[in-house]
Each structure stands twice: as structure tokens, then as C-alpha cells.
């Protein structure tokens, strides 16, 4: 895990996630990191990176989108339509 306890108050798994967290803090958007777990119909568990508090919005940060990752995201969107999931991939991040 990427240690950012001093600047963020919690651990994240990558520099990209740390920078997104910093941006959310700068924009005064309270969030929770990897707090929610969703059981998918294929038996897998999906844990989105960020949940924006007081909104039905999750954010997933992906430096590299593997096929398995995309399948989880697609299944989550299908099975949990009450939530919005935004992905931040390389182009959005840069």
C-alpha cells in the first residue's frame, strides 16, 4: 500500500489514488476510501476506490484496465443501477 497517512489520513494503493484523494479534498468533496463491498452475481466481490459522501457516486481509479477489471465494473453497473460509477483511467488522470 502507498503510505499517505500523514497527508490524507489513510492508506491508498497507488500514487494515482493518492492524487485523486488530494483532488477530492481540494474540491471539498468528502469521501470514503474502499469502504463498500458489493457481491456480484459471478461470486466476485467488487470494492470501488472512492465513495463520495452524501451522493450515490463511486469513483474507480485505473492506471491499466484489465479485461477482468472491466467485467467487474460492467457487472457492478448492471447489478447496482442505483449507483453511479465513474472510472478515472490514464487519459482522464493525465
PDB file of C-alpha atoms in Angstrom:
ATOM      1  CA  UNK A   1       0.000   0.000   0.000  1.00  0.00           C
ATOM      2  CA  UNK A   2       1.049   3.536  -0.682  1.00  0.00           C
ATOM      3  CA  UNK A   3       1.513   5.253   2.657  1.00  0.00           C
ATOM      4  CA  UNK A   4      -0.128   8.661   2.750  1.00  0.00           C
ATOM      5  CA  UNK A   5      -1.380   8.639   6.299  1.00  0.00           C
ATOM      6  CA  UNK A   6       0.215  11.991   7.071  1.00  0.00           C
ATOM      7  CA  UNK A   7      -1.254  13.911   4.124  1.00  0.00           C
ATOM      8  CA  UNK A   8      -4.542  12.039   3.641  1.00  0.00           C
ATOM      9  CA  UNK A   9      -5.236  10.342   6.937  1.00  0.00           C
ATOM     10  CA  UNK A  10      -5.444   6.891   5.343  1.00  0.00           C
ATOM     11  CA  UNK A  11      -3.596   4.451   3.101  1.00  0.00           C
ATOM     12  CA  UNK A  12      -4.196   4.100  -0.623  1.00  0.00           C
ATOM     13  CA  UNK A  13      -2.882   1.547  -3.103  1.00  0.00           C
ATOM     14  CA  UNK A  14      -1.233   3.862  -5.637  1.00  0.00           C
ATOM     15  CA  UNK A  15       0.054   7.364  -6.286  1.00  0.00           C
ATOM     16  CA  UNK A  16      -2.833   7.880  -8.681  1.00  0.00           C
ATOM     17  CA  UNK A  17      -5.335   7.112  -5.923  1.00  0.00           C
ATOM     18  CA  UNK A  18      -3.433   9.431  -3.585  1.00  0.00           C
ATOM     19  CA  UNK A  19      -3.630  12.241  -6.115  1.00  0.00           C
ATOM     20  CA  UNK A  20      -7.336  11.697  -6.728  1.00  0.00           C
ATOM     21  CA  UNK A  21      -7.872  11.782  -2.951  1.00  0.00           C
ATOM     22  CA  UNK A  22      -5.925  15.036  -2.747  1.00  0.00           C
ATOM     23  CA  UNK A  23      -8.047  16.486  -5.559  1.00  0.00           C
ATOM     24  CA  UNK A  24     -11.269  15.453  -3.811  1.00  0.00           C
ATOM     25  CA  UNK A  25     -10.046  17.096  -0.608  1.00  0.00           C
ATOM     26  CA  UNK A  26      -9.073  20.246  -2.515  1.00  0.00           C
ATOM     27  CA  UNK A  27     -12.567  20.350  -4.062  1.00  0.00           C
ATOM     28  CA  UNK A  28     -14.076  19.870  -0.580  1.00  0.00           C
ATOM     29  CA  UNK A  29     -15.748  16.599  -1.620  1.00  0.00           C
ATOM     30  CA  UNK A  30     -15.829  14.324   1.439  1.00  0.00           C
ATOM     31  CA  UNK A  31     -15.230  10.688   0.522  1.00  0.00           C
ATOM     32  CA  UNK A  32     -14.682   7.224   1.930  1.00  0.00           C
ATOM     33  CA  UNK A  33     -11.912   5.004   0.604  1.00  0.00           C
ATOM     34  CA  UNK A  34     -12.578   1.309  -0.125  1.00  0.00           C
ATOM     35  CA  UNK A  35     -15.315   1.140   2.499  1.00  0.00           C
ATOM     36  CA  UNK A  36     -18.048  -0.518   0.440  1.00  0.00           C
ATOM     37  CA  UNK A  37     -18.085  -4.091  -0.835  1.00  0.00           C
ATOM     38  CA  UNK A  38     -20.549  -5.416  -3.373  1.00  0.00           C
ATOM     39  CA  UNK A  39     -21.188  -9.083  -4.055  1.00  0.00           C
ATOM     40  CA  UNK A  40     -21.576  -9.721  -7.767  1.00  0.00           C
ATOM     41  CA  UNK A  41     -23.628 -12.496  -9.371  1.00  0.00           C
ATOM     42  CA  UNK A  42     -20.441 -14.221 -10.585  1.00  0.00           C
ATOM     43  CA  UNK A  43     -19.333 -14.681  -6.964  1.00  0.00           C
ATOM     44  CA  UNK A  44     -16.706 -11.941  -7.025  1.00  0.00           C
ATOM     45  CA  UNK A  45     -16.598  -9.004  -4.653  1.00  0.00           C
ATOM     46  CA  UNK A  46     -16.207  -5.518  -6.096  1.00  0.00           C
ATOM     47  CA  UNK A  47     -14.682  -2.778  -3.938  1.00  0.00           C
ATOM     48  CA  UNK A  48     -14.794   0.665  -5.562  1.00  0.00           C
ATOM     49  CA  UNK A  49     -11.956   3.005  -4.616  1.00  0.00           C
ATOM     50  CA  UNK A  50     -13.897   6.093  -3.546  1.00  0.00           C
ATOM     51  CA  UNK A  51     -17.457   6.779  -2.409  1.00  0.00           C
ATOM     52  CA  UNK A  52     -18.444  10.428  -2.443  1.00  0.00           C
ATOM     53  CA  UNK A  53     -20.353  11.063   0.767  1.00  0.00           C
ATOM     54  CA  UNK A  54     -23.997  12.093   0.521  1.00  0.00           C
ATOM     55  CA  UNK A  55     -24.123  11.017  -3.128  1.00  0.00           C
ATOM     56  CA  UNK A  56     -24.693   7.721  -4.909  1.00  0.00           C
ATOM     57  CA  UNK A  57     -21.366   8.204  -6.669  1.00  0.00           C
ATOM     58  CA  UNK A  58     -18.370   5.893  -6.674  1.00  0.00           C
ATOM     59  CA  UNK A  59     -15.024   6.534  -8.353  1.00  0.00           C
ATOM     60  CA  UNK A  60     -12.674   3.821  -9.606  1.00  0.00           C
ATOM     61  CA  UNK A  61      -9.073   4.767 -10.439  1.00  0.00           C
ATOM     62  CA  UNK A  62      -7.426   2.503 -13.024  1.00  0.00           C
ATOM     63  CA  UNK A  63      -3.951   3.043 -14.380  1.00  0.00           C
ATOM     64  CA  UNK A  64      -4.396  -0.033 -16.520  1.00  0.00           C
ATOM     65  CA  UNK A  65      -7.778  -1.590 -17.264  1.00  0.00           C
ATOM     66  CA  UNK A  66      -7.538  -5.360 -17.471  1.00  0.00           C
ATOM     67  CA  UNK A  67     -10.383  -7.331 -19.031  1.00  0.00           C
ATOM     68  CA  UNK A  68     -11.255  -8.794 -15.605  1.00  0.00           C
ATOM     69  CA  UNK A  69     -11.474  -5.271 -14.156  1.00  0.00           C
ATOM     70  CA  UNK A  70     -13.772  -4.120 -16.946  1.00  0.00           C
ATOM     71  CA  UNK A  71     -16.016  -7.164 -16.444  1.00  0.00           C
ATOM     72  CA  UNK A  72     -16.361  -6.386 -12.718  1.00  0.00           C
ATOM     73  CA  UNK A  73     -17.182  -2.760 -13.461  1.00  0.00           C
ATOM     74  CA  UNK A  74     -19.742  -3.709 -16.117  1.00  0.00           C
ATOM     75  CA  UNK A  75     -21.382  -6.245 -13.804  1.00  0.00           C
ATOM     76  CA  UNK A  76     -21.476  -3.737 -10.938  1.00  0.00           C
ATOM     77  CA  UNK A  77     -23.168  -1.160 -13.170  1.00  0.00           C
ATOM     78  CA  UNK A  78     -25.726  -3.743 -14.305  1.00  0.00           C
ATOM     79  CA  UNK A  79     -26.490  -5.163 -10.856  1.00  0.00           C
ATOM     80  CA  UNK A  80     -26.386  -1.915  -8.867  1.00  0.00           C
ATOM     81  CA  UNK A  81     -28.030   0.657 -11.157  1.00  0.00           C
ATOM     82  CA  UNK A  82     -28.899   2.889  -8.199  1.00  0.00           C
ATOM     83  CA  UNK A  83     -25.224   3.907  -8.025  1.00  0.00           C
ATOM     84  CA  UNK A  84     -23.213   5.935 -10.477  1.00  0.00           C
ATOM     85  CA  UNK A  85     -19.683   4.665 -11.096  1.00  0.00           C
ATOM     86  CA  UNK A  86     -17.119   6.909 -12.738  1.00  0.00           C
ATOM     87  CA  UNK A  87     -13.793   5.490 -13.826  1.00  0.00           C
ATOM     88  CA  UNK A  88     -10.635   7.549 -13.967  1.00  0.00           C
ATOM     89  CA  UNK A  89      -8.282   5.946 -16.428  1.00  0.00           C
ATOM     90  CA  UNK A  90      -4.988   7.156 -17.861  1.00  0.00           C
ATOM     91  CA  UNK A  91      -6.438   9.791 -20.210  1.00  0.00           C
ATOM     92  CA  UNK A  92      -8.722  11.283 -17.538  1.00  0.00           C
ATOM     93  CA  UNK A  93      -5.954  11.181 -14.956  1.00  0.00           C
ATOM     94  CA  UNK A  94      -3.383  12.895 -17.152  1.00  0.00           C
TER      95      UNK A  94
END
